[in-house]
Amino acid sequence: MRLSRYFLPILKETPKEAEIVSHRLMLRAGMIRQQSAGIYAWLPLGHRVLNKIQRIVEEEQNRSGAVQLLMPTIQPADLWRESGRYDAYGKEMLRIEDRHEREMLFGPTNEEMITDIFRSYVRSYKDLPLNLYHIQWKFRDEVRPRFGVMRGREFLMKDAYSFDLDKERSTEAYRRMFVAYLRTFARMGLTAIPMKADTGPIGGDLSHEFIVLASTGESEVFLDKDILDLPIPGEDTDFDGDLSGIIEQWTTPYAATDEMHDEAAFGAVAEDKKVSARGIEVGHIFHFGTKYSEPMGAKVMTAEGKEVPVQMGSYGIGVSRLLGAIIEACHDDDGIIWPKEVAPFHVGLINMKAGSECDEVCESVYAELEKAGVEVLYDDRKTSAGQKFASMDLIGLPYQLVVGPRGLKTGEVEVKDRATGDREMLTPEAAVNKLISALKG
Amino acid sequence: MRLSRYFLPILKETPKEAEIVSHRLMLRAGMIRQQSAGIYAWLPLGHRVLNKIQRIVEEEQNRSGAVQLLMPTIQPADLWRESGRYDAYGKEMLRIEDRHEREMLFGPTNEEMITDIFRSYVRSYKDLPLNLYHIQWKFRDEVRPRFGVMRGREFLMKDAYSFDLDKERSTEAYRRMFVAYLRTFARMGLTAIPMKADTGPIGGDLSHEFIVLASTGESEVFLDKDILDLPIPGEDTDFDGDLSGIIEQWTTPYAATDEMHDEAAFGAVAEDKKVSARGIEVGHIFHFGTKYSEPMGAKVMTAEGKEVPVQMGSYGIGVSRLLGAIIEACHDDDGIIWPKEVAPFHVGLINMKAGSECDEVCESVYAELEKAGVEVLYDDRKTSAGQKFASMDLIGLPYQLVVGPRGLKTGEVEVKDRATGDREMLTPEAAVNKLISALKG
């Protein structure tokens, strides 16, 4: 993408309203714009990252056997009366009346609707297990939205819902999601730690939060640092097999948010392994059994011909919130440092003197990189080199490729690694090869 | 995808509420489920098609130089007061009050919001031309939603907005979208004809609708059948070049909806070339100049240092509606006949006797096709062969690959072309090669 044809409105000033670094950087890097309190437009750069995060979530959900569908944003109030949550939800629910004065709402979550879909089609144990997920915009009318996309009102969430015949199989479904989550966050370059959690308004008896460590995190967390070194389950994980070993491995070292913190248990952790830190919740999984299937009449026939309410769980990932969490975990004083897998582009190509002999070299490396599937943002504008460097550092693409008149005198261009700051002078050909092998190898 | 692990709730009965064939077939094929009047859940099969249509729209928008972003669904009422449309829009607008009693609405379209984004960042002619688009759920509170996704209340739309310095450049932006639309619909297997249109509530002085011919279409259309044979602009179209020749070619033969029909002009068409038919609107493009930029103060500085309101156009495609339009145009008595590019899967693999020697052959062709990037829906269930055939015809994948005990006696499987009904007995190896070359060649 040529920057001269893109829409990347970088802000020079630090916006006053931004209290945390991810919010500040997303505004400055032209990724988002607030349209109302807690409601954001995703400008092109932000939208690209949102899409990449969504793709990773989808790939890992699909790998674990979940099936994607898409439920609407607007729901009828009556469904929520069936579960008893319509009144319970309070003012966070955005309630709407349509032109025929029917009571509707902008869905904050979808337990009721998916249970409704399930009960209208599924009758037999033969159709189980089933795990249905979607990625859709939700709305929660927070009394005081803040921290940018970390606590917005309109937000993108992945929510999956499992349906099983009995508690044991439902626990297996829970384990599949647990493992899928470990893979999902790791692929985004994050260390996300599962912690036993309170079930809150969703209900149920088994629940974990996935927490990313960041000094600006909303909650205090306590953990045994052994958990930081555990291996992430591989691509070849057999999701039809027994996953209990992985779960045990990940739930044995102490890890808890302040809500669930147990001083005595934490006391038993070796002194040099105790970590207390701050964290950001990026996922939350629940097993809640028949909490919704019972009142809503979602039943299946067992092999013995008996009707039983289906066992359910739900599994959320804060897709839009993840952008904020990743930036909180990956930035420096100059700006964002995107992990490769979620970077909006892989390489920022800087033409230090547009309109000079630099153009030809830039065009050639641009074409070669794009041909190899490397996503390049080419700064071909006639602005100062200093401004170009600052913008590229701010938006945080993994590599910068700098083409300037001085380097070209000896036939060289510069490759800069945004994360380490390492710079190297190479021929254009060697630079292209280096970037292709680093990014596509 | 193995059907035993998928969620494809086929209905045996024809739902009474469905008045038109696409609505009937989408319900029967388990593609959608109505959650409230005019509000649908997209079940897995429907969601896959929706995604494929969306990808084609994105690819062609990007090719033409438009840049993708994503605006939120909920908008503040005040923006619409600036343009004067808040009161003008009437009951079709879903109006919402949030917990702080601020007036909001679920966006039915985004001219106001994109103008607001533009004016907050762009100041100079140097940043033009710019065309920003998004694909987002919209809401129009139709008094009587009907025809399934063809006239729903919550619907997915692609809307692009162009910004240019003057009328001439704005006309060029309009032409780029015109050509992108010709390519977009053709890639979906549709014949969509541009017809001069009324500008309606969007305003402006230049507008075309893109109409798909189908006997169940909502409006009557009149055309010179020469237009049906015009070539679609190729992938190599130069969107920076002069597109006026293509536009002239496509706007010369007579083509008009009843609203814009001119009996005298139609009378001049040769008798044997006159076509009167019915059509479905799938896209609508508008040039409206300064209708929004003027009242909303979206101005740019010219090279001469003069401030002028920016020239705008907007360009819609009914993404969710396209599913209905494609089915209206592509079906027979047995079900849907998906064009290859938008089919939810490419091949339906039918195991006529699960649990027999058929399994091994099925597993092997399934693995080989998937490896080649062919998307296979494998019916591995233990249900009757008759039911499997009927379901596959109903959901309309381009090819069926049938593995049965009788054929296997002579080492053969059957390949059926859903559109033509042609059947061929081949060795499994030859069948796989035939499908790969037909679908990926």
PDB file of C-alpha atoms in Angstrom, chain A residues 5-7 9 11 32-33 35-37 39-44 47 55 67-70 72-74 76 91-92 94 96-100 102 104 106 113 116-117 120-122 130 132 136-137 139 141-143 153-154 240, chain B residues 5-7 9 11 32-33 35-37 39-44 47 55 67-70 72-74 76 91-92 94 96-100 102 104 106 113 116-117 120-122 130 132 136-137 139 141-143 153-154 240:
ATOM      1  CA  ARG A   5      -3.124   6.632  -1.437  1.00  0.00           C
ATOM      2  CA  TYR A   6      -3.878   5.444   2.064  1.00  0.00           C
ATOM      3  CA  PHE A   7      -5.703   7.114   4.909  1.00  0.00           C
ATOM      4  CA  PRO A   9      -4.203  10.360   9.974  1.00  0.00           C
ATOM      5  CA  LEU A  11      -1.777  12.957  15.269  1.00  0.00           C
ATOM      6  CA  ILE A  32      -9.341   4.678  15.841  1.00  0.00           C
ATOM      7  CA  ARG A  33     -11.502   7.731  16.240  1.00  0.00           C
ATOM      8  CA  GLN A  35     -17.547   8.871  17.475  1.00  0.00           C
ATOM      9  CA  SER A  36     -19.447   8.949  20.806  1.00  0.00           C
ATOM     10  CA  ALA A  37     -18.416   8.051  24.349  1.00  0.00           C
ATOM     11  CA  ILE A  39     -17.946   4.104  20.485  1.00  0.00           C
ATOM     12  CA  TYR A  40     -15.132   4.069  17.950  1.00  0.00           C
ATOM     13  CA  ALA A  41     -14.633   4.120  14.215  1.00  0.00           C
ATOM     14  CA  TRP A  42     -11.820   1.771  13.201  1.00  0.00           C
ATOM     15  CA  LEU A  43      -9.674   3.738  10.789  1.00  0.00           C
ATOM     16  CA  PRO A  44      -7.867   1.719   8.091  1.00  0.00           C
ATOM     17  CA  HIS A  47      -9.222  -2.140  10.992  1.00  0.00           C
ATOM     18  CA  ARG A  55      -8.605 -14.421  11.586  1.00  0.00           C
ATOM     19  CA  VAL A  67     -18.508 -24.082  13.944  1.00  0.00           C
ATOM     20  CA  GLN A  68     -18.960 -20.457  12.936  1.00  0.00           C
ATOM     21  CA  LEU A  69     -22.281 -18.725  12.418  1.00  0.00           C
ATOM     22  CA  LEU A  70     -23.423 -15.152  12.898  1.00  0.00           C
ATOM     23  CA  PRO A  72     -27.772 -10.478  14.690  1.00  0.00           C
ATOM     24  CA  THR A  73     -26.988  -7.532  16.960  1.00  0.00           C
ATOM     25  CA  ILE A  74     -30.629  -6.756  17.768  1.00  0.00           C
ATOM     26  CA  PRO A  76     -36.069  -9.495  21.178  1.00  0.00           C
ATOM     27  CA  LYS A  91     -28.797  -0.308  32.792  1.00  0.00           C
ATOM     28  CA  GLU A  92     -25.837  -1.843  31.010  1.00  0.00           C
ATOM     29  CA  LEU A  94     -29.137  -0.979  25.696  1.00  0.00           C
ATOM     30  CA  ILE A  96     -34.682  -0.327  22.279  1.00  0.00           C
ATOM     31  CA  GLU A  97     -38.262   0.042  21.133  1.00  0.00           C
ATOM     32  CA  ASP A  98     -38.963  -0.490  17.444  1.00  0.00           C
ATOM     33  CA  ARG A  99     -41.604   1.326  15.365  1.00  0.00           C
ATOM     34  CA  HIS A 100     -44.246  -1.178  16.438  1.00  0.00           C
ATOM     35  CA  ARG A 102     -41.836  -4.088  20.443  1.00  0.00           C
ATOM     36  CA  MET A 104     -35.761  -5.121  21.656  1.00  0.00           C
ATOM     37  CA  PHE A 106     -28.659  -4.533  21.404  1.00  0.00           C
ATOM     38  CA  MET A 113     -30.292 -16.514  21.422  1.00  0.00           C
ATOM     39  CA  ASP A 116     -33.135 -20.562  21.178  1.00  0.00           C
ATOM     40  CA  ILE A 117     -31.432 -21.596  17.930  1.00  0.00           C
ATOM     41  CA  SER A 120     -35.439 -25.143  17.461  1.00  0.00           C
ATOM     42  CA  TYR A 121     -33.338 -27.687  15.573  1.00  0.00           C
ATOM     43  CA  VAL A 122     -31.566 -30.160  17.810  1.00  0.00           C
ATOM     44  CA  LEU A 130     -21.833 -29.077  19.165  1.00  0.00           C
ATOM     45  CA  LEU A 132     -21.260 -22.812  17.799  1.00  0.00           C
ATOM     46  CA  GLN A 136     -20.205  -9.959  16.266  1.00  0.00           C
ATOM     47  CA  TRP A 137     -20.481  -6.417  17.613  1.00  0.00           C
ATOM     48  CA  PHE A 139     -23.084  -3.297  23.173  1.00  0.00           C
ATOM     49  CA  ASP A 141     -23.883   0.700  28.066  1.00  0.00           C
ATOM     50  CA  GLU A 142     -21.047   1.249  30.550  1.00  0.00           C
ATOM     51  CA  VAL A 143     -21.796   4.119  32.892  1.00  0.00           C
ATOM     52  CA  ARG A 153     -19.552   0.442  24.767  1.00  0.00           C
ATOM     53  CA  GLU A 154     -19.692  -1.034  21.253  1.00  0.00           C
ATOM     54  CA  ASP A 240     -10.540 -35.388  19.757  1.00  0.00           C
TER      55      ASP A 240
ATOM     56  CA  ARG B   5     -19.565 -32.381  12.963  1.00  0.00           C
ATOM     57  CA  TYR B   6     -21.277 -29.516  11.209  1.00  0.00           C
ATOM     58  CA  PHE B   7     -24.501 -27.728  11.964  1.00  0.00           C
ATOM     59  CA  PRO B   9     -30.377 -28.004  10.027  1.00  0.00           C
ATOM     60  CA  LEU B  11     -35.978 -28.425   6.958  1.00  0.00           C
ATOM     61  CA  ILE B  32     -30.752 -18.550   8.044  1.00  0.00           C
ATOM     62  CA  ARG B  33     -33.190 -18.462  10.923  1.00  0.00           C
ATOM     63  CA  GLN B  35     -34.950 -14.262  15.221  1.00  0.00           C
ATOM     64  CA  SER B  36     -37.422 -11.362  15.024  1.00  0.00           C
ATOM     65  CA  ALA B  37     -39.345  -9.852  12.109  1.00  0.00           C
ATOM     66  CA  ILE B  39     -33.825 -10.001  11.702  1.00  0.00           C
ATOM     67  CA  TYR B  40     -31.930 -13.179  10.901  1.00  0.00           C
ATOM     68  CA  ALA B  41     -29.278 -15.388  12.376  1.00  0.00           C
ATOM     69  CA  TRP B  42     -26.870 -16.611   9.700  1.00  0.00           C
ATOM     70  CA  LEU B  43     -26.455 -20.306  10.290  1.00  0.00           C
ATOM     71  CA  PRO B  44     -23.085 -21.838   9.318  1.00  0.00           C
ATOM     72  CA  HIS B  47     -22.528 -17.434   6.976  1.00  0.00           C
ATOM     73  CA  ARG B  55     -14.452 -11.098   0.191  1.00  0.00           C
ATOM     74  CA  VAL B  67      -9.577   2.002   1.416  1.00  0.00           C
ATOM     75  CA  GLN B  68     -11.379  -0.088   4.024  1.00  0.00           C
ATOM     76  CA  LEU B  69     -12.254   1.049   7.530  1.00  0.00           C
ATOM     77  CA  LEU B  70     -15.091   0.198   9.870  1.00  0.00           C
ATOM     78  CA  PRO B  72     -19.675   1.622  14.428  1.00  0.00           C
ATOM     79  CA  THR B  73     -23.352   0.667  14.200  1.00  0.00           C
ATOM     80  CA  ILE B  74     -24.518   3.177  16.820  1.00  0.00           C
ATOM     81  CA  PRO B  76     -25.148  10.066  17.735  1.00  0.00           C
ATOM     82  CA  LYS B  91     -39.783   5.910  11.338  1.00  0.00           C
ATOM     83  CA  GLU B  92     -37.384   3.798   9.314  1.00  0.00           C
ATOM     84  CA  LEU B  94     -34.203   3.004  14.723  1.00  0.00           C
ATOM     85  CA  ILE B  96     -32.275   4.829  20.704  1.00  0.00           C
ATOM     86  CA  GLU B  97     -31.764   6.557  24.011  1.00  0.00           C
ATOM     87  CA  ASP B  98     -28.753   5.494  26.062  1.00  0.00           C
ATOM     88  CA  ARG B  99     -28.568   5.357  29.872  1.00  0.00           C
ATOM     89  CA  HIS B 100     -27.615   9.032  30.029  1.00  0.00           C
ATOM     90  CA  ARG B 102     -28.448  10.851  24.917  1.00  0.00           C
ATOM     91  CA  MET B 104     -28.531   7.807  19.422  1.00  0.00           C
ATOM     92  CA  PHE B 106     -28.644   2.436  14.726  1.00  0.00           C
ATOM     93  CA  MET B 113     -20.382   9.877   9.999  1.00  0.00           C
ATOM     94  CA  ASP B 116     -17.439  13.866  10.166  1.00  0.00           C
ATOM     95  CA  ILE B 117     -14.362  11.617  10.017  1.00  0.00           C
ATOM     96  CA  SER B 120     -11.608  16.035  11.381  1.00  0.00           C
ATOM     97  CA  TYR B 121      -8.449  14.984   9.536  1.00  0.00           C
ATOM     98  CA  VAL B 122      -8.332  16.178   5.936  1.00  0.00           C
ATOM     99  CA  LEU B 130      -9.924   9.501  -1.203  1.00  0.00           C
ATOM    100  CA  LEU B 132     -13.271   5.139   2.143  1.00  0.00           C
ATOM    101  CA  GLN B 136     -21.075  -3.100   8.463  1.00  0.00           C
ATOM    102  CA  TRP B 137     -24.508  -4.120   9.751  1.00  0.00           C
ATOM    103  CA  PHE B 139     -30.700  -1.216  10.462  1.00  0.00           C
ATOM    104  CA  ASP B 141     -36.989  -0.346  10.607  1.00  0.00           C
ATOM    105  CA  GLU B 142     -39.122  -1.386   7.609  1.00  0.00           C
ATOM    106  CA  VAL B 143     -42.803  -1.210   8.412  1.00  0.00           C
ATOM    107  CA  ARG B 153     -34.380  -4.843   8.974  1.00  0.00           C
ATOM    108  CA  GLU B 154     -30.834  -5.702  10.065  1.00  0.00           C
ATOM    109  CA  ASP B 240      -5.810   5.292 -12.732  1.00  0.00           C
TER     110      ASP B 240
END
